[in-house]
Amino acid sequence: MNPGNAGARTSLFSRALFAAPKSGAHRGKAHIMSATAAVKHSNKWRVVDIVVAAIVAVAAGVIFWAWDIVCAVPMAVLKSVTPGLDGLVSGMWLFAGPLAAIIVRKPGAALFAETVAAFIELLLGNPWGIAGSLIVGFIQGAFAELGFTLFAYKKWNFVSTLVSGTMTGIGCWLYGWITSPGWGPLQIVVTLVSDAVSGAVIAGLLMWFLHRAIASTGVLDRFESGRSQALV
């Protein structure tokens, strides 16, 4: 065997051996970049965003209406402990905005969904009238929107959803306070805390995990929320 040829073959083999991992690393990096690009956020609304946000709103509106029918008993029990404690169940009217927003991830989604849900509730009939459903629904939606506005619509995660739910509860409290001049100092404070906690738990915490459960089924693959779930 020619020593020169053997040396050449050894050199070629060495280059091939050490080049392979670099090529694999490059492909891996390209895959990660491609995956990152796939979940790049856009604030532009699509038709599918409007449709899904509307579906969430209508479903929530029906739940709001159903809760109107059965809420009297738990509210009365909580009120008997101390006035304002019934706010602990107000989250059942607060979740449409945060849920729609964390799914479609577009500015205005929380306001849109909470307001439409309140409108559906009003159409189905409730004891609160226009002010106690549509107007308060708009206020709650605006406060739910603040939870994501505070992060400049760049954070769509557990924290922003929790903040959104909490803010929705505060919006609910604000409407109640303005329209209830008979509240005493204790009821004002208890209602504020109760509404905020209910909003954080039901409209924030539970809606975050609900959206993740929905995403895990694959039905949200056309949304950033579904694709980011798939990459975890």
PDB file of C-alpha atoms in Angstrom:
ATOM      1  CA  MET A   1       0.000   0.000   0.000  1.00  0.00           C
ATOM      2  CA  ASN A   2       1.261   3.452  -0.887  1.00  0.00           C
ATOM      3  CA  PRO A   3       1.880   5.380   2.366  1.00  0.00           C
ATOM      4  CA  GLY A   4       0.892   8.573   0.651  1.00  0.00           C
ATOM      5  CA  ASN A   5      -2.457   7.125  -0.433  1.00  0.00           C
ATOM      6  CA  ALA A   6      -3.048   5.740   3.066  1.00  0.00           C
ATOM      7  CA  GLY A   7      -2.425   9.152   4.565  1.00  0.00           C
ATOM      8  CA  ALA A   8      -4.808  10.750   2.090  1.00  0.00           C
ATOM      9  CA  ARG A   9      -7.513   8.181   2.884  1.00  0.00           C
ATOM     10  CA  THR A  10      -7.009   8.736   6.635  1.00  0.00           C
ATOM     11  CA  SER A  11      -7.299  12.499   6.190  1.00  0.00           C
ATOM     12  CA  LEU A  12     -10.489  12.161   4.146  1.00  0.00           C
ATOM     13  CA  PHE A  13     -11.968   9.743   6.691  1.00  0.00           C
ATOM     14  CA  SER A  14     -11.170  12.129   9.548  1.00  0.00           C
ATOM     15  CA  ARG A  15     -12.812  15.065   7.795  1.00  0.00           C
ATOM     16  CA  ALA A  16     -15.913  13.018   7.012  1.00  0.00           C
ATOM     17  CA  LEU A  17     -16.118  11.728  10.577  1.00  0.00           C
ATOM     18  CA  PHE A  18     -16.017  15.171  12.147  1.00  0.00           C
ATOM     19  CA  ALA A  19     -18.114  16.838   9.477  1.00  0.00           C
ATOM     20  CA  ALA A  20     -21.102  14.543  10.044  1.00  0.00           C
ATOM     21  CA  PRO A  21     -22.041  15.846  13.497  1.00  0.00           C
ATOM     22  CA  LYS A  22     -21.801  19.420  12.219  1.00  0.00           C
ATOM     23  CA  SER A  23     -24.211  18.565   9.441  1.00  0.00           C
ATOM     24  CA  GLY A  24     -26.608  16.937  11.932  1.00  0.00           C
ATOM     25  CA  ALA A  25     -26.335  19.930  14.245  1.00  0.00           C
ATOM     26  CA  HIS A  26     -27.083  22.208  11.337  1.00  0.00           C
ATOM     27  CA  ARG A  27     -30.171  20.197  10.443  1.00  0.00           C
ATOM     28  CA  GLY A  28     -31.271  20.263  14.092  1.00  0.00           C
ATOM     29  CA  LYS A  29     -30.783  24.005  14.257  1.00  0.00           C
ATOM     30  CA  ALA A  30     -32.717  24.433  11.032  1.00  0.00           C
ATOM     31  CA  HIS A  31     -35.543  22.338  12.469  1.00  0.00           C
ATOM     32  CA  ILE A  32     -35.681  24.482  15.609  1.00  0.00           C
ATOM     33  CA  MET A  33     -35.660  27.682  13.552  1.00  0.00           C
ATOM     34  CA  SER A  34     -38.433  26.284  11.377  1.00  0.00           C
ATOM     35  CA  ALA A  35     -40.494  25.360  14.448  1.00  0.00           C
ATOM     36  CA  THR A  36     -39.929  28.798  15.931  1.00  0.00           C
ATOM     37  CA  ALA A  37     -41.048  30.428  12.702  1.00  0.00           C
ATOM     38  CA  ALA A  38     -44.162  28.261  12.731  1.00  0.00           C
ATOM     39  CA  VAL A  39     -45.321  29.868  15.979  1.00  0.00           C
ATOM     40  CA  LYS A  40     -44.315  33.432  15.139  1.00  0.00           C
ATOM     41  CA  HIS A  41     -46.993  35.709  16.545  1.00  0.00           C
ATOM     42  CA  SER A  42     -49.182  37.993  14.430  1.00  0.00           C
ATOM     43  CA  ASN A  43     -51.800  40.416  15.758  1.00  0.00           C
ATOM     44  CA  LYS A  44     -53.678  40.390  12.457  1.00  0.00           C
ATOM     45  CA  TRP A  45     -57.133  38.837  12.694  1.00  0.00           C
ATOM     46  CA  ARG A  46     -58.087  36.001  10.354  1.00  0.00           C
ATOM     47  CA  VAL A  47     -61.549  34.722   9.541  1.00  0.00           C
ATOM     48  CA  VAL A  48     -60.870  31.574  11.570  1.00  0.00           C
ATOM     49  CA  ASP A  49     -59.982  33.741  14.582  1.00  0.00           C
ATOM     50  CA  ILE A  50     -63.322  35.527  14.395  1.00  0.00           C
ATOM     51  CA  VAL A  51     -65.222  32.261  14.001  1.00  0.00           C
ATOM     52  CA  VAL A  52     -63.534  30.538  16.945  1.00  0.00           C
ATOM     53  CA  ALA A  53     -63.806  33.578  19.215  1.00  0.00           C
ATOM     54  CA  ALA A  54     -67.510  33.761  18.350  1.00  0.00           C
ATOM     55  CA  ILE A  55     -67.981  30.047  19.089  1.00  0.00           C
ATOM     56  CA  VAL A  56     -66.323  30.492  22.492  1.00  0.00           C
ATOM     57  CA  ALA A  57     -68.533  33.532  23.152  1.00  0.00           C
ATOM     58  CA  VAL A  58     -71.788  31.781  22.221  1.00  0.00           C
ATOM     59  CA  ALA A  59     -70.942  28.700  24.301  1.00  0.00           C
ATOM     60  CA  ALA A  60     -69.997  30.933  27.227  1.00  0.00           C
ATOM     61  CA  GLY A  61     -73.209  32.935  26.830  1.00  0.00           C
ATOM     62  CA  VAL A  62     -75.265  29.769  27.182  1.00  0.00           C
ATOM     63  CA  ILE A  63     -73.300  28.847  30.311  1.00  0.00           C
ATOM     64  CA  PHE A  64     -73.833  32.374  31.693  1.00  0.00           C
ATOM     65  CA  TRP A  65     -77.570  31.983  31.136  1.00  0.00           C
ATOM     66  CA  ALA A  66     -77.631  28.536  32.774  1.00  0.00           C
ATOM     67  CA  TRP A  67     -75.700  29.908  35.743  1.00  0.00           C
ATOM     68  CA  ASP A  68     -78.297  32.706  36.054  1.00  0.00           C
ATOM     69  CA  ILE A  69     -80.888  30.018  36.745  1.00  0.00           C
ATOM     70  CA  VAL A  70     -79.019  28.147  39.484  1.00  0.00           C
ATOM     71  CA  CYS A  71     -76.784  30.823  41.032  1.00  0.00           C
ATOM     72  CA  ALA A  72     -79.309  32.065  43.604  1.00  0.00           C
ATOM     73  CA  VAL A  73     -78.694  29.250  46.109  1.00  0.00           C
ATOM     74  CA  PRO A  74     -74.861  29.350  46.299  1.00  0.00           C
ATOM     75  CA  MET A  75     -74.925  33.160  46.307  1.00  0.00           C
ATOM     76  CA  ALA A  76     -77.433  33.233  49.158  1.00  0.00           C
ATOM     77  CA  VAL A  77     -75.349  30.772  51.188  1.00  0.00           C
ATOM     78  CA  LEU A  78     -72.198  32.851  50.737  1.00  0.00           C
ATOM     79  CA  LYS A  79     -74.019  36.111  51.487  1.00  0.00           C
ATOM     80  CA  SER A  80     -75.258  34.639  54.745  1.00  0.00           C
ATOM     81  CA  VAL A  81     -71.634  34.357  55.871  1.00  0.00           C
ATOM     82  CA  THR A  82     -70.858  37.977  55.069  1.00  0.00           C
ATOM     83  CA  PRO A  83     -72.152  40.402  52.406  1.00  0.00           C
ATOM     84  CA  GLY A  84     -69.920  40.386  49.352  1.00  0.00           C
ATOM     85  CA  LEU A  85     -68.651  36.846  49.760  1.00  0.00           C
ATOM     86  CA  ASP A  86     -70.986  35.769  46.965  1.00  0.00           C
ATOM     87  CA  GLY A  87     -68.383  37.261  44.642  1.00  0.00           C
ATOM     88  CA  LEU A  88     -66.562  33.945  44.953  1.00  0.00           C
ATOM     89  CA  VAL A  89     -68.921  32.494  42.335  1.00  0.00           C
ATOM     90  CA  SER A  90     -68.868  35.493  39.990  1.00  0.00           C
ATOM     91  CA  GLY A  91     -66.135  33.832  37.941  1.00  0.00           C
ATOM     92  CA  MET A  92     -68.843  31.818  36.204  1.00  0.00           C
ATOM     93  CA  TRP A  93     -69.690  35.023  34.317  1.00  0.00           C
ATOM     94  CA  LEU A  94     -66.098  36.098  33.695  1.00  0.00           C
ATOM     95  CA  PHE A  95     -64.319  33.399  31.719  1.00  0.00           C
ATOM     96  CA  ALA A  96     -65.340  34.081  28.097  1.00  0.00           C
ATOM     97  CA  GLY A  97     -62.842  36.887  27.533  1.00  0.00           C
ATOM     98  CA  PRO A  98     -59.690  35.251  28.924  1.00  0.00           C
ATOM     99  CA  LEU A  99     -60.474  31.906  27.269  1.00  0.00           C
ATOM    100  CA  ALA A 100     -61.078  33.370  23.809  1.00  0.00           C
ATOM    101  CA  ALA A 101     -58.012  35.601  24.096  1.00  0.00           C
ATOM    102  CA  ILE A 102     -55.599  32.832  25.084  1.00  0.00           C
ATOM    103  CA  ILE A 103     -56.884  30.662  22.228  1.00  0.00           C
ATOM    104  CA  VAL A 104     -56.881  33.122  19.304  1.00  0.00           C
ATOM    105  CA  ARG A 105     -54.233  35.469  20.770  1.00  0.00           C
ATOM    106  CA  LYS A 106     -55.380  38.636  19.073  1.00  0.00           C
ATOM    107  CA  PRO A 107     -55.910  42.145  20.491  1.00  0.00           C
ATOM    108  CA  GLY A 108     -59.588  42.719  21.212  1.00  0.00           C
ATOM    109  CA  ALA A 109     -60.455  39.009  21.534  1.00  0.00           C
ATOM    110  CA  ALA A 110     -61.242  39.229  25.255  1.00  0.00           C
ATOM    111  CA  LEU A 111     -63.460  42.283  24.829  1.00  0.00           C
ATOM    112  CA  PHE A 112     -65.212  40.745  21.831  1.00  0.00           C
ATOM    113  CA  ALA A 113     -65.914  37.373  23.460  1.00  0.00           C
ATOM    114  CA  GLU A 114     -67.057  38.671  26.853  1.00  0.00           C
ATOM    115  CA  THR A 115     -69.386  41.223  25.241  1.00  0.00           C
ATOM    116  CA  VAL A 116     -70.882  38.751  22.769  1.00  0.00           C
ATOM    117  CA  ALA A 117     -71.339  36.186  25.559  1.00  0.00           C
ATOM    118  CA  ALA A 118     -73.202  38.787  27.609  1.00  0.00           C
ATOM    119  CA  PHE A 119     -75.366  39.590  24.590  1.00  0.00           C
ATOM    120  CA  ILE A 120     -76.243  35.906  24.149  1.00  0.00           C
ATOM    121  CA  GLU A 121     -77.083  35.709  27.847  1.00  0.00           C
ATOM    122  CA  LEU A 122     -79.367  38.723  27.427  1.00  0.00           C
ATOM    123  CA  LEU A 123     -81.108  37.218  24.383  1.00  0.00           C
ATOM    124  CA  LEU A 124     -81.800  33.980  26.252  1.00  0.00           C
ATOM    125  CA  GLY A 125     -83.342  35.971  29.095  1.00  0.00           C
ATOM    126  CA  ASN A 126     -81.989  36.764  32.542  1.00  0.00           C
ATOM    127  CA  PRO A 127     -83.068  38.656  35.664  1.00  0.00           C
ATOM    128  CA  TRP A 128     -80.391  41.325  35.333  1.00  0.00           C
ATOM    129  CA  GLY A 129     -81.589  43.152  32.206  1.00  0.00           C
ATOM    130  CA  ILE A 130     -79.401  45.086  29.756  1.00  0.00           C
ATOM    131  CA  ALA A 131     -77.338  46.842  32.411  1.00  0.00           C
ATOM    132  CA  GLY A 132     -76.693  43.700  34.442  1.00  0.00           C
ATOM    133  CA  SER A 133     -75.637  41.639  31.447  1.00  0.00           C
ATOM    134  CA  LEU A 134     -74.585  43.569  28.350  1.00  0.00           C
ATOM    135  CA  ILE A 135     -73.115  46.671  30.005  1.00  0.00           C
ATOM    136  CA  VAL A 136     -71.318  44.780  32.748  1.00  0.00           C
ATOM    137  CA  GLY A 137     -70.204  42.253  30.124  1.00  0.00           C
ATOM    138  CA  PHE A 138     -68.574  45.037  28.119  1.00  0.00           C
ATOM    139  CA  ILE A 139     -66.823  46.343  31.237  1.00  0.00           C
ATOM    140  CA  GLN A 140     -65.614  42.876  32.174  1.00  0.00           C
ATOM    141  CA  GLY A 141     -64.366  42.338  28.624  1.00  0.00           C
ATOM    142  CA  ALA A 142     -62.459  45.622  28.706  1.00  0.00           C
ATOM    143  CA  PHE A 143     -60.793  44.671  31.981  1.00  0.00           C
ATOM    144  CA  ALA A 144     -60.022  41.173  30.681  1.00  0.00           C
ATOM    145  CA  GLU A 145     -58.324  42.838  27.729  1.00  0.00           C
ATOM    146  CA  LEU A 146     -56.109  44.802  30.114  1.00  0.00           C
ATOM    147  CA  GLY A 147     -54.560  41.564  31.311  1.00  0.00           C
ATOM    148  CA  PHE A 148     -52.934  41.124  27.908  1.00  0.00           C
ATOM    149  CA  THR A 149     -52.523  44.838  27.118  1.00  0.00           C
ATOM    150  CA  LEU A 150     -50.258  45.161  30.159  1.00  0.00           C
ATOM    151  CA  PHE A 151     -47.856  42.796  28.389  1.00  0.00           C
ATOM    152  CA  ALA A 152     -48.226  44.677  25.071  1.00  0.00           C
ATOM    153  CA  TYR A 153     -49.875  41.565  23.556  1.00  0.00           C
ATOM    154  CA  LYS A 154     -46.485  39.836  23.566  1.00  0.00           C
ATOM    155  CA  LYS A 155     -47.072  37.432  26.444  1.00  0.00           C
ATOM    156  CA  TRP A 156     -49.752  34.788  26.007  1.00  0.00           C
ATOM    157  CA  ASN A 157     -48.957  32.540  28.932  1.00  0.00           C
ATOM    158  CA  PHE A 158     -50.142  31.422  32.355  1.00  0.00           C
ATOM    159  CA  VAL A 159     -49.256  34.741  34.010  1.00  0.00           C
ATOM    160  CA  SER A 160     -51.022  36.969  31.474  1.00  0.00           C
ATOM    161  CA  THR A 161     -54.102  34.710  31.566  1.00  0.00           C
ATOM    162  CA  LEU A 162     -54.140  34.837  35.373  1.00  0.00           C
ATOM    163  CA  VAL A 163     -53.827  38.631  35.305  1.00  0.00           C
ATOM    164  CA  SER A 164     -56.613  38.811  32.720  1.00  0.00           C
ATOM    165  CA  GLY A 165     -58.928  36.708  34.880  1.00  0.00           C
ATOM    166  CA  THR A 166     -58.142  38.801  37.952  1.00  0.00           C
ATOM    167  CA  MET A 167     -58.745  42.050  36.074  1.00  0.00           C
ATOM    168  CA  THR A 168     -62.070  40.704  34.808  1.00  0.00           C
ATOM    169  CA  GLY A 169     -63.102  40.141  38.418  1.00  0.00           C
ATOM    170  CA  ILE A 170     -62.067  43.685  39.308  1.00  0.00           C
ATOM    171  CA  GLY A 171     -64.170  44.992  36.410  1.00  0.00           C
ATOM    172  CA  CYS A 172     -67.138  43.032  37.757  1.00  0.00           C
ATOM    173  CA  TRP A 173     -66.569  44.536  41.213  1.00  0.00           C
ATOM    174  CA  LEU A 174     -66.271  48.060  39.810  1.00  0.00           C
ATOM    175  CA  TYR A 175     -69.646  47.813  38.084  1.00  0.00           C
ATOM    176  CA  GLY A 176     -71.249  46.443  41.258  1.00  0.00           C
ATOM    177  CA  TRP A 177     -69.728  49.180  43.383  1.00  0.00           C
ATOM    178  CA  ILE A 178     -70.851  51.977  41.064  1.00  0.00           C
ATOM    179  CA  THR A 179     -74.407  50.647  40.837  1.00  0.00           C
ATOM    180  CA  SER A 180     -74.747  49.759  44.549  1.00  0.00           C
ATOM    181  CA  PRO A 181     -74.447  52.949  46.616  1.00  0.00           C
ATOM    182  CA  GLY A 182     -75.723  51.091  49.688  1.00  0.00           C
ATOM    183  CA  TRP A 183     -72.569  48.999  50.082  1.00  0.00           C
ATOM    184  CA  GLY A 184     -70.708  49.600  53.308  1.00  0.00           C
ATOM    185  CA  PRO A 185     -66.898  49.648  53.622  1.00  0.00           C
ATOM    186  CA  LEU A 186     -66.717  45.975  54.636  1.00  0.00           C
ATOM    187  CA  GLN A 187     -68.864  44.815  51.726  1.00  0.00           C
ATOM    188  CA  ILE A 188     -66.833  46.901  49.289  1.00  0.00           C
ATOM    189  CA  VAL A 189     -63.587  45.241  50.404  1.00  0.00           C
ATOM    190  CA  VAL A 190     -65.014  41.721  50.684  1.00  0.00           C
ATOM    191  CA  THR A 191     -66.630  41.968  47.243  1.00  0.00           C
ATOM    192  CA  LEU A 192     -63.416  43.276  45.673  1.00  0.00           C
ATOM    193  CA  VAL A 193     -61.357  40.411  47.098  1.00  0.00           C
ATOM    194  CA  SER A 194     -64.019  37.787  46.304  1.00  0.00           C
ATOM    195  CA  ASP A 195     -64.504  38.938  42.706  1.00  0.00           C
ATOM    196  CA  ALA A 196     -60.752  39.179  42.111  1.00  0.00           C
ATOM    197  CA  VAL A 197     -60.088  35.712  43.559  1.00  0.00           C
ATOM    198  CA  SER A 198     -62.974  34.170  41.612  1.00  0.00           C
ATOM    199  CA  GLY A 199     -61.767  35.810  38.425  1.00  0.00           C
ATOM    200  CA  ALA A 200     -58.196  34.629  39.012  1.00  0.00           C
ATOM    201  CA  VAL A 201     -59.215  31.033  39.725  1.00  0.00           C
ATOM    202  CA  ILE A 202     -62.128  30.422  37.335  1.00  0.00           C
ATOM    203  CA  ALA A 203     -61.465  32.889  34.499  1.00  0.00           C
ATOM    204  CA  GLY A 204     -57.680  32.732  34.767  1.00  0.00           C
ATOM    205  CA  LEU A 205     -56.276  29.508  36.212  1.00  0.00           C
ATOM    206  CA  LEU A 206     -58.988  27.133  35.007  1.00  0.00           C
ATOM    207  CA  MET A 207     -59.213  28.712  31.539  1.00  0.00           C
ATOM    208  CA  TRP A 208     -55.453  28.366  31.068  1.00  0.00           C
ATOM    209  CA  PHE A 209     -55.611  24.650  31.756  1.00  0.00           C
ATOM    210  CA  LEU A 210     -58.815  24.282  29.719  1.00  0.00           C
ATOM    211  CA  HIS A 211     -57.170  25.878  26.694  1.00  0.00           C
ATOM    212  CA  ARG A 212     -54.175  23.545  27.082  1.00  0.00           C
ATOM    213  CA  ALA A 213     -56.495  20.544  27.283  1.00  0.00           C
ATOM    214  CA  ILE A 214     -58.285  21.671  24.125  1.00  0.00           C
ATOM    215  CA  ALA A 215     -54.972  22.270  22.347  1.00  0.00           C
ATOM    216  CA  SER A 216     -53.751  18.778  23.248  1.00  0.00           C
ATOM    217  CA  THR A 217     -56.566  17.296  21.127  1.00  0.00           C
ATOM    218  CA  GLY A 218     -55.138  18.927  18.000  1.00  0.00           C
ATOM    219  CA  VAL A 219     -58.198  21.056  17.185  1.00  0.00           C
ATOM    220  CA  LEU A 220     -56.190  24.259  17.644  1.00  0.00           C
ATOM    221  CA  ASP A 221     -53.411  23.356  15.205  1.00  0.00           C
ATOM    222  CA  ARG A 222     -54.306  26.372  13.049  1.00  0.00           C
ATOM    223  CA  PHE A 223     -53.608  28.632  16.022  1.00  0.00           C
ATOM    224  CA  GLU A 224     -50.406  29.686  17.713  1.00  0.00           C
ATOM    225  CA  SER A 225     -51.842  28.350  20.988  1.00  0.00           C
ATOM    226  CA  GLY A 226     -52.202  24.874  19.458  1.00  0.00           C
ATOM    227  CA  ARG A 227     -48.828  24.820  17.695  1.00  0.00           C
ATOM    228  CA  SER A 228     -46.907  26.028  20.736  1.00  0.00           C
ATOM    229  CA  GLN A 229     -48.552  23.264  22.764  1.00  0.00           C
ATOM    230  CA  ALA A 230     -47.392  20.684  20.225  1.00  0.00           C
ATOM    231  CA  LEU A 231     -43.786  21.863  20.529  1.00  0.00           C
ATOM    232  CA  VAL A 232     -43.639  21.472  24.317  1.00  0.00           C
TER     233      VAL A 232
END
